[in-house]
PDB file of C-alpha atoms and ligand atoms in Angstrom:
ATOM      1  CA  UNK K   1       0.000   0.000   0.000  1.00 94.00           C
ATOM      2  CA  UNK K   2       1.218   3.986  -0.680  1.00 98.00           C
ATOM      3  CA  UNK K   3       1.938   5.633   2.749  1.00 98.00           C
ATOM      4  CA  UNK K   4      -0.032   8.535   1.852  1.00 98.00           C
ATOM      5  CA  UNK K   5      -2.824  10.209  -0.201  1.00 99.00           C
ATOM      6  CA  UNK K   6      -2.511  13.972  -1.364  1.00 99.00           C
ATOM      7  CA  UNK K   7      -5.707  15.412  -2.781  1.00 98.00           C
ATOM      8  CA  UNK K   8      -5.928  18.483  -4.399  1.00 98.00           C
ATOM      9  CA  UNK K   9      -9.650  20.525  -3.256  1.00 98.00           C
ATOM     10  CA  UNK K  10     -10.764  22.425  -6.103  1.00 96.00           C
ATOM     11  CA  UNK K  11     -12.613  20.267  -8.661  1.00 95.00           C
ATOM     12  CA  UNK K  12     -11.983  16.872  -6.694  1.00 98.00           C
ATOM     13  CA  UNK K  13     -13.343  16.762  -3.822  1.00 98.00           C
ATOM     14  CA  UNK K  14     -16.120  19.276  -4.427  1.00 97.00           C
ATOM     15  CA  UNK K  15     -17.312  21.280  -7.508  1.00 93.00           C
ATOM     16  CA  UNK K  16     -14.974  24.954  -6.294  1.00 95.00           C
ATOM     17  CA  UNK K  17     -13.519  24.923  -9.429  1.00 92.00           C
ATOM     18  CA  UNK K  18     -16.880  25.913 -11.180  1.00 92.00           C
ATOM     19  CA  UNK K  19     -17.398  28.723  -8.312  1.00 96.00           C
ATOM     20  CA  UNK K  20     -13.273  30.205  -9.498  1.00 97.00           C
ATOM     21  CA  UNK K  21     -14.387  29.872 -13.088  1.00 97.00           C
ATOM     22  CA  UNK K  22     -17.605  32.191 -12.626  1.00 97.00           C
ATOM     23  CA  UNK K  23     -16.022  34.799 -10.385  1.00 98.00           C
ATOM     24  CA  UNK K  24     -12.626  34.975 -12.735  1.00 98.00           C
ATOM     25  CA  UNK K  25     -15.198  35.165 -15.441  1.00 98.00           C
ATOM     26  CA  UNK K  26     -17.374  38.027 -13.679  1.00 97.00           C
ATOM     27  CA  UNK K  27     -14.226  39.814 -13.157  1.00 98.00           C
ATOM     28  CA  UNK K  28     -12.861  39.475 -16.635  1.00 97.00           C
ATOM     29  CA  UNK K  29     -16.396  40.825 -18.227  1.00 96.00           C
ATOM     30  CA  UNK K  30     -16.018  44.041 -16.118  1.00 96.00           C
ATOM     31  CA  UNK K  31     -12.213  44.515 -17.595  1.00 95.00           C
ATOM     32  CA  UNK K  32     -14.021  43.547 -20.665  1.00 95.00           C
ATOM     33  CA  UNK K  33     -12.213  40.522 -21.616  1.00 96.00           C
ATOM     34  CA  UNK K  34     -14.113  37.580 -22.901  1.00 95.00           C
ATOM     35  CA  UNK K  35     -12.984  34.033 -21.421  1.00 97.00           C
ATOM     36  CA  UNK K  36     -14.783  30.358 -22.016  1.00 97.00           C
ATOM     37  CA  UNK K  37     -14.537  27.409 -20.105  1.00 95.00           C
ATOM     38  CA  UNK K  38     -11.637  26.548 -22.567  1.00 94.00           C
ATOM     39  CA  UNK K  39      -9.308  28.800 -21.756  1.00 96.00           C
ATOM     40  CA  UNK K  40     -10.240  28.061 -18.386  1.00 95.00           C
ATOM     41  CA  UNK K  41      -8.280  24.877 -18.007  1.00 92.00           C
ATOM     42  CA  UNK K  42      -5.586  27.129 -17.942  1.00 94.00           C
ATOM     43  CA  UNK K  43      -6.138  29.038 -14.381  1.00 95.00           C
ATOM     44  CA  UNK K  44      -7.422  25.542 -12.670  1.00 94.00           C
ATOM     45  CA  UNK K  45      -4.734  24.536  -9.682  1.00 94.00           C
ATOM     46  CA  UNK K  46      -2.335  27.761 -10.493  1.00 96.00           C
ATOM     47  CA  UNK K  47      -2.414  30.245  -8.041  1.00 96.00           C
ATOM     48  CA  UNK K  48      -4.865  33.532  -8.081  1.00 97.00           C
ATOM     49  CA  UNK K  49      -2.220  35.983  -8.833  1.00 97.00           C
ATOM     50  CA  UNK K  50      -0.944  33.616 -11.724  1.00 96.00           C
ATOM     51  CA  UNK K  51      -4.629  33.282 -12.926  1.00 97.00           C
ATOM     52  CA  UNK K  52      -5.189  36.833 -13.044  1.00 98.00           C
ATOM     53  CA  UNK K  53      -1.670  37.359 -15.083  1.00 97.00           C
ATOM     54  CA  UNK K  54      -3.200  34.507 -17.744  1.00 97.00           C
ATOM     55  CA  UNK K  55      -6.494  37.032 -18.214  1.00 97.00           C
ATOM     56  CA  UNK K  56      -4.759  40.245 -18.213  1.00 97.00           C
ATOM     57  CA  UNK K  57      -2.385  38.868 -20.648  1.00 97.00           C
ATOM     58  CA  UNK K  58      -4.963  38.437 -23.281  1.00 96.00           C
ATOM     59  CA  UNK K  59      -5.902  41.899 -23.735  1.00 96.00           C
ATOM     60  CA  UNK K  60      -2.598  44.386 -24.917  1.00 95.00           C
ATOM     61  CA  UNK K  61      -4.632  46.949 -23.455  1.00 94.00           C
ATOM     62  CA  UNK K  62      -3.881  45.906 -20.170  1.00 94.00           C
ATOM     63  CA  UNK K  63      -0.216  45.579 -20.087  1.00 92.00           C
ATOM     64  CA  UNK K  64       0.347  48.734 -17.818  1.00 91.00           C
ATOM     65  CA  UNK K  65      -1.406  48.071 -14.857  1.00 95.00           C
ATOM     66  CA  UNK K  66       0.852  48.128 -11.764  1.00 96.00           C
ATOM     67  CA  UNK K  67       1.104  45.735  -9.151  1.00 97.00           C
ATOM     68  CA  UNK K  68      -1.134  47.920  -6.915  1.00 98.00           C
ATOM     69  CA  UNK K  69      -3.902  47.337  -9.788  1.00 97.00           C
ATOM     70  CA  UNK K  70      -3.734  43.867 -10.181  1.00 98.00           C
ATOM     71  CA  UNK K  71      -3.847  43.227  -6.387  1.00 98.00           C
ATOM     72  CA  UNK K  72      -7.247  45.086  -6.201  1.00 98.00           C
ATOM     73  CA  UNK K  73      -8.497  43.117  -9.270  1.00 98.00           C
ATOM     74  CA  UNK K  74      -7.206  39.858  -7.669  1.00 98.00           C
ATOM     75  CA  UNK K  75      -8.671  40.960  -4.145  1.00 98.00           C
ATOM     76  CA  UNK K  76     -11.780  41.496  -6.544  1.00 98.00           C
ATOM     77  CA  UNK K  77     -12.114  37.820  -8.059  1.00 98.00           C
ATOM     78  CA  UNK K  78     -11.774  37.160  -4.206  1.00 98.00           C
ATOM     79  CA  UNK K  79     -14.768  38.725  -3.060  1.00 98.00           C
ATOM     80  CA  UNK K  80     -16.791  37.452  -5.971  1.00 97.00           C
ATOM     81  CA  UNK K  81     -15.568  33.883  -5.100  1.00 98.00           C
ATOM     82  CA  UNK K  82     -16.376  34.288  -1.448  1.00 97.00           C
ATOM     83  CA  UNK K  83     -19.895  35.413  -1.769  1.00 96.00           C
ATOM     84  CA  UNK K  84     -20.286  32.115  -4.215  1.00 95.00           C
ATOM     85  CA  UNK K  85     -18.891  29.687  -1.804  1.00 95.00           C
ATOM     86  CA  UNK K  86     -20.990  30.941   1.195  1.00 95.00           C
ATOM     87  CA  UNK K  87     -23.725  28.622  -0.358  1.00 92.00           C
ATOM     88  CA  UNK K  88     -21.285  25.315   0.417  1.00 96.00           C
ATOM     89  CA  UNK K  89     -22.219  22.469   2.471  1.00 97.00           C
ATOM     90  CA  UNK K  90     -21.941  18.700   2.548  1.00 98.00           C
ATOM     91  CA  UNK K  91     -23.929  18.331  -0.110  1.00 97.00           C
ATOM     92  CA  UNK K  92     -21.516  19.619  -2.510  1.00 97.00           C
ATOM     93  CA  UNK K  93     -19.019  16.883  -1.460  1.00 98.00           C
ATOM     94  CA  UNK K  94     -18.696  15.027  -5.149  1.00 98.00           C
ATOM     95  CA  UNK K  95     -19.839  11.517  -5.806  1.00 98.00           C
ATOM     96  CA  UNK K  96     -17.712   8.700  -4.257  1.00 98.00           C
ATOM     97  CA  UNK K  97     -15.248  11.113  -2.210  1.00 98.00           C
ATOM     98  CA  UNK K  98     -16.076  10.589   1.212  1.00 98.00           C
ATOM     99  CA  UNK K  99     -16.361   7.412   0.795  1.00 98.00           C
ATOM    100  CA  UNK K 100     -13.133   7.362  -0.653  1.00 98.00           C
ATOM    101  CA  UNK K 101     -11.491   9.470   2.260  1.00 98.00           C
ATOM    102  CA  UNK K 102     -13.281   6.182   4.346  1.00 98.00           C
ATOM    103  CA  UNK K 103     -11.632   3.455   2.604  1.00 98.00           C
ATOM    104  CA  UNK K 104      -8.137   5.472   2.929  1.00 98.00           C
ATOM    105  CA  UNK K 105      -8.506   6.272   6.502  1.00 98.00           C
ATOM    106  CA  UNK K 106      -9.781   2.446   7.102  1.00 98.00           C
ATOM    107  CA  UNK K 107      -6.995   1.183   5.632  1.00 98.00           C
ATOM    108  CA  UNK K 108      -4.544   3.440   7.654  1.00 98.00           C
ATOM    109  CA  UNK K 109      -2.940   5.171   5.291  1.00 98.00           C
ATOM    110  CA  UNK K 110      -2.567   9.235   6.090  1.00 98.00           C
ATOM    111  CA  UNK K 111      -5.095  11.688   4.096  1.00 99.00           C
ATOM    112  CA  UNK K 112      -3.308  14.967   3.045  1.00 98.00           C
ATOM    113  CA  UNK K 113      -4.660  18.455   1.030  1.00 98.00           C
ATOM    114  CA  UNK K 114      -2.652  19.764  -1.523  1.00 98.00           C
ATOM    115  CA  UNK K 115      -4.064  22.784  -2.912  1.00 98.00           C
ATOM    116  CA  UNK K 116      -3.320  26.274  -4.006  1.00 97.00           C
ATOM    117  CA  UNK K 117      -6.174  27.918  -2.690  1.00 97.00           C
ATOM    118  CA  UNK K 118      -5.812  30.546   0.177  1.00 97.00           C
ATOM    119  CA  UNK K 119      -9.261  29.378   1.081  1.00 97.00           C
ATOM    120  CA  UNK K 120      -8.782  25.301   1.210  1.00 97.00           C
ATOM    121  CA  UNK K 121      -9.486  25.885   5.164  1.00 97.00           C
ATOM    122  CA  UNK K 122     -12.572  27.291   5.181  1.00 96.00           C
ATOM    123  CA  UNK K 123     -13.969  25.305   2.343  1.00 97.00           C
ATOM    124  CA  UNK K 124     -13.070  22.012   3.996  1.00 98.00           C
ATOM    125  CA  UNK K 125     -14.654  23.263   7.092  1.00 97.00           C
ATOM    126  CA  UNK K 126     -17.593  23.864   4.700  1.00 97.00           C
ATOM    127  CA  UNK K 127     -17.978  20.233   3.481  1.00 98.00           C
ATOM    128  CA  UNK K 128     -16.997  19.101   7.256  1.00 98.00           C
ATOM    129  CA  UNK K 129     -14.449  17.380   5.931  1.00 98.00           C
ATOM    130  CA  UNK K 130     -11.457  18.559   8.005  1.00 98.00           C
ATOM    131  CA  UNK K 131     -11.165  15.680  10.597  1.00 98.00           C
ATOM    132  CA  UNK K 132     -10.510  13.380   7.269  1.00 98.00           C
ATOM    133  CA  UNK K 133      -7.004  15.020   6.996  1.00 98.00           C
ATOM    134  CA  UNK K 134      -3.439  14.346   8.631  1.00 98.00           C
ATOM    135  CA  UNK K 135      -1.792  17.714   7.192  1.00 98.00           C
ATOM    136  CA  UNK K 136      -3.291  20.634   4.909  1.00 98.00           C
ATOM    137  CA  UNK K 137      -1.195  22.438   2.817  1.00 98.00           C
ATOM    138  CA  UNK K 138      -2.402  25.559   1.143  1.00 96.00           C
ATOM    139  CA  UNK K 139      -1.176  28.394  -0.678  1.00 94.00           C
ATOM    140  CA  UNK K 140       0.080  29.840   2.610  1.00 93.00           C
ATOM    141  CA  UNK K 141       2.628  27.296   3.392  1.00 93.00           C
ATOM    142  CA  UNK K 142       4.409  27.108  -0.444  1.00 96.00           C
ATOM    143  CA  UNK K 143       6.494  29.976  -2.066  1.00 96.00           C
ATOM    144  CA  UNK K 144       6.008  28.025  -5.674  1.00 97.00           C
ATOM    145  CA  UNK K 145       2.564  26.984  -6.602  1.00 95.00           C
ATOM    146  CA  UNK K 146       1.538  24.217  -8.921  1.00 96.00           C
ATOM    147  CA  UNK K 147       3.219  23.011 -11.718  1.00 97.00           C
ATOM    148  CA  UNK K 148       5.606  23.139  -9.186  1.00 98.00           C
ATOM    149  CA  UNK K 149       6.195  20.139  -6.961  1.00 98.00           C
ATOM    150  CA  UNK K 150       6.382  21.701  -3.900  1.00 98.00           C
ATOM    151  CA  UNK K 151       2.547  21.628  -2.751  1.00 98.00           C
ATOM    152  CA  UNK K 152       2.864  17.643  -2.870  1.00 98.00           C
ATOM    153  CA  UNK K 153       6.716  17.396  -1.407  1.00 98.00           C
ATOM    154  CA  UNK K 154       5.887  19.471   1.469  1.00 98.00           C
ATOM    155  CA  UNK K 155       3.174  17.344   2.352  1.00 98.00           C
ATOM    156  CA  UNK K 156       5.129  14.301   2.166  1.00 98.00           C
ATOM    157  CA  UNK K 157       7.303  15.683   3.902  1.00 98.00           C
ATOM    158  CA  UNK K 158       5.774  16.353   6.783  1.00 98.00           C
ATOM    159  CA  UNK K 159       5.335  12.966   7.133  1.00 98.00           C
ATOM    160  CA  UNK K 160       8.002  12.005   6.226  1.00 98.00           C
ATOM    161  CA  UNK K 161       7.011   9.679   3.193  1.00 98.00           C
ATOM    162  CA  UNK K 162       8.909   9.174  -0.080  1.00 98.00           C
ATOM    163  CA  UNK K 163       7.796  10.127  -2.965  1.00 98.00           C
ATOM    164  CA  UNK K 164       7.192   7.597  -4.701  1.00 98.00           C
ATOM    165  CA  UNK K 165       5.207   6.116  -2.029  1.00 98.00           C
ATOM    166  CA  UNK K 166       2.646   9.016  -2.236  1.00 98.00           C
ATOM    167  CA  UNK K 167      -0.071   9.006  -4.462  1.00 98.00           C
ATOM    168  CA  UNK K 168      -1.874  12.290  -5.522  1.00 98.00           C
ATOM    169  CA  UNK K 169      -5.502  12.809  -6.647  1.00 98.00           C
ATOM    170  CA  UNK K 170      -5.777  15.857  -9.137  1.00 98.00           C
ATOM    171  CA  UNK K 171      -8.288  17.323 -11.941  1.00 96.00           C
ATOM    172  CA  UNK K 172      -5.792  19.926 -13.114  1.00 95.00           C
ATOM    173  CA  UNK K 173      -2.805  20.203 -15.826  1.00 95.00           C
ATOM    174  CA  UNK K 174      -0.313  21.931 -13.572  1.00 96.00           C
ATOM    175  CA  UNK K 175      -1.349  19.961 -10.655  1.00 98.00           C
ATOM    176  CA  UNK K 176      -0.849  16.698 -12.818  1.00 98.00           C
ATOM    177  CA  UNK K 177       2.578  18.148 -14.110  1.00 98.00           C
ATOM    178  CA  UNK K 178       3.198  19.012 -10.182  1.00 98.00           C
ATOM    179  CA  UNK K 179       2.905  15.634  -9.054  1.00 98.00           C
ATOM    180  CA  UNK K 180       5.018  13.825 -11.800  1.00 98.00           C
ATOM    181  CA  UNK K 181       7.719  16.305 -10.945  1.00 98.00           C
ATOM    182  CA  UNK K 182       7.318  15.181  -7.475  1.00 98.00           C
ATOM    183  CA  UNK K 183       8.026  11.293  -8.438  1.00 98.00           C
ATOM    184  CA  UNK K 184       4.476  10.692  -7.123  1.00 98.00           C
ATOM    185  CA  UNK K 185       1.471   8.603  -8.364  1.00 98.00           C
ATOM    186  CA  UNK K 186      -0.458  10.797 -10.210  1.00 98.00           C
ATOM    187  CA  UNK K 187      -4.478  10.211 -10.283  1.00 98.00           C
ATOM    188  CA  UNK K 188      -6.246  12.104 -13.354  1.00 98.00           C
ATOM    189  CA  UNK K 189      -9.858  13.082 -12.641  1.00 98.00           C
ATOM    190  CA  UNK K 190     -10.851  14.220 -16.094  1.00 96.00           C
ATOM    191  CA  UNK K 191     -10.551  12.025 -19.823  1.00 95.00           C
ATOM    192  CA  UNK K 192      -7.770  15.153 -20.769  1.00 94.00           C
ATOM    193  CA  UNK K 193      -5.447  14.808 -18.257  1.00 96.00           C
ATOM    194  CA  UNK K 194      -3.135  11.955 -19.981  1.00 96.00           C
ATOM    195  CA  UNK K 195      -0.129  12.849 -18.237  1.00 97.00           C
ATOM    196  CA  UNK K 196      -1.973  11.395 -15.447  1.00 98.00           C
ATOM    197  CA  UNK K 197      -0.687   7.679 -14.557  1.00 98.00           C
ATOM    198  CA  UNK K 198      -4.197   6.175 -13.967  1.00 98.00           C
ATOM    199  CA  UNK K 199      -6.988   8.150 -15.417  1.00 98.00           C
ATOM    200  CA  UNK K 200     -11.180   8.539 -14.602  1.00 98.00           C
ATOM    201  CA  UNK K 201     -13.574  10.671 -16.075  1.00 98.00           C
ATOM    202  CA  UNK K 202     -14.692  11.910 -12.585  1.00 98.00           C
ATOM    203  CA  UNK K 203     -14.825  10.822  -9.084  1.00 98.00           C
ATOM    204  CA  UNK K 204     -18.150   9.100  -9.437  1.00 98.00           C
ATOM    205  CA  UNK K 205     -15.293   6.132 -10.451  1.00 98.00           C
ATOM    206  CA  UNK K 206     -12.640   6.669  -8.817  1.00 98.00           C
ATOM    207  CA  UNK K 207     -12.481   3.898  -6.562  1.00 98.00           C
ATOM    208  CA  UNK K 208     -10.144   2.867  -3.770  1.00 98.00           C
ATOM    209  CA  UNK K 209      -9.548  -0.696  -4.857  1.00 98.00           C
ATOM    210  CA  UNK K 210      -9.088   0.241  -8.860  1.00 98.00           C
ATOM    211  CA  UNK K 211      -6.520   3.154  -7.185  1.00 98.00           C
ATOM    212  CA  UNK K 212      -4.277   0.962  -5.393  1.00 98.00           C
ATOM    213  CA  UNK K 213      -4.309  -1.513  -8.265  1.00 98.00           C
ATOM    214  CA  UNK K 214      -3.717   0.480 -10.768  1.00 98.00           C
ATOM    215  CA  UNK K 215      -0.219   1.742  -8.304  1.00 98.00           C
ATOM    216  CA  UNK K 216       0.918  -1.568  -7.513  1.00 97.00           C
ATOM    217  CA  UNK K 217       1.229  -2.352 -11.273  1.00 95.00           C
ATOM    218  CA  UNK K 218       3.153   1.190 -12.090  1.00 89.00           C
ATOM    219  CA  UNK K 219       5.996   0.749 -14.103  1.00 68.00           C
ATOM    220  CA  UNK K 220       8.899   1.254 -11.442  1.00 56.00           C
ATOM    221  CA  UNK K 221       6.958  -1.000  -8.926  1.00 54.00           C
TER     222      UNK K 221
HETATM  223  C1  LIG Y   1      -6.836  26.339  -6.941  1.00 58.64           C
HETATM  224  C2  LIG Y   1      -7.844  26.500  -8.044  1.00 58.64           C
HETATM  225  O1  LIG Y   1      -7.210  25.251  -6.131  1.00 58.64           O
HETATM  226  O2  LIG Y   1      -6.763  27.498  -6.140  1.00 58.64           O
HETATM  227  C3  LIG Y   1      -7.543  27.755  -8.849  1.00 58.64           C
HETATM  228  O3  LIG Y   1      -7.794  25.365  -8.887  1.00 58.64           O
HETATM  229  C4  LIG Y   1      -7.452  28.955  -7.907  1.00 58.64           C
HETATM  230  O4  LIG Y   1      -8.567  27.934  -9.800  1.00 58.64           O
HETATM  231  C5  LIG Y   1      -6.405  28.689  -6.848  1.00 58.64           C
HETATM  232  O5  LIG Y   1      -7.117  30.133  -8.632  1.00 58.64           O
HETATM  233  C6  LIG Y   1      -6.235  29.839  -5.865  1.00 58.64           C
HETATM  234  O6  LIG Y   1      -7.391  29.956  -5.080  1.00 58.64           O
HETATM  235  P1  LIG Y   1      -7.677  31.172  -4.102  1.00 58.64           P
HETATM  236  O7  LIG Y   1      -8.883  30.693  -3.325  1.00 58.64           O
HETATM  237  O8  LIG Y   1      -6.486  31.342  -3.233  1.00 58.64           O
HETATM  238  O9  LIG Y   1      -7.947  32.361  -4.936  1.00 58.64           O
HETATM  239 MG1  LIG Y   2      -8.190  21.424  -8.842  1.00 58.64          MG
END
């Protein structure tokens, strides 16, 4: 069995990730920039300062706004994001992952967040799903976000865990190309994300058993 599992939050273990897209998008219609759920795939697991360079760099026009600027935009998105997730609760826990958080914690294996949101903590305590995890790390505790590793390293870390012996559950590119860096198991929730090492459409299958199959038959097992 892996020592640990490190799930990102946004788009895995609830829906958030629809709730960033509609307040980046709110904020990009008042700058009047036009985004779709395309470009989208983009801003999912990079940090909100990152996202909001993406947007503003698809519009010439607004290549002179100072850092002051863009922190008031970003502190925007924020408040628009906010007022969305006030509405979450249990409910919007996604198919199959508490049950999945279960099966880990059963089996005795240590349950750890990897995200980039400065809000994983509140949304967690949200879904009252906090008492599920050993270690949370946020965008807080990193100084380089996803693609870069060190979300996942610092969690196994913590712990003290290899690598290798860590698998990761994530529904974004950069959090994908995070993990690999790491030397971790990387779990794909979404058909695109064929970097991944095992792959589902979404977590209504994403099962423990077809998990830890699927990472005792990895290549350098
Ligand atoms: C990630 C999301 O989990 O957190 C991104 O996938 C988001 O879309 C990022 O931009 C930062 O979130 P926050 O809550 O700190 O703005
Ligand atoms: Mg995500």
């Amino acid at each position: 069995h892996p020592s640990a599992f490190i799930f990102d939050l946004d788009g895995v273990i609830t829906d958030t990730a629809e709730f960033h897209y509609l307040a980046w998008k709110q904020l990009a219609d008042g700058l009047g920039v036009t985004i779709d759920r395309e470009f989208n795939e983009q801003l999912k697991g990079i940090s909100r300062m990152d996202s909001l360079e993406k947007i503003v760099a698809l519009d010439p026009a607004l290549g002179g706004l100072s850092a002051d600027e863009k922190e008031r935009l970003a502190t925007e998105k924020n408040e628009h994001y906010i007022k969305l997730i006030a509405e979450v609760t249990p409910a919007h826990i996604l198919p199959g992952m508490e049950s999945l958080l279960k099966d880990i914690q059963a089996h005795g294996i240590k349950i750890a967040l990897g995200s980039a949101s400065k809000n994983a903590k509140m949304v967690l305590e949200q879904l009252e799903l906090t008492d599920y995890f050993d270690y949370i790390v946020d965008a807080a505790q990193v100084s380089k976000g996803k693609p870069d590793p060190e979300t996942f390293t610092t969690a196994a870390d913590y712990f003290g865990f290899a690598y290798a012996d860590c698998i990761g559950v994530e529904d974004a590119e950069a959090g994908v190309e995070a993990l690999k860096r790491a030397g971790m198991f990387a779990v794909g929730v979404g058909l695109s994300l064929s970097e991944a090492d095992y792959i589902v459409a979404d977590t209504g299958t994403l099962h423990f058993d077809s998990v830890i199959t699927h990472y005792n038959e990895r290549s350098d097992s």
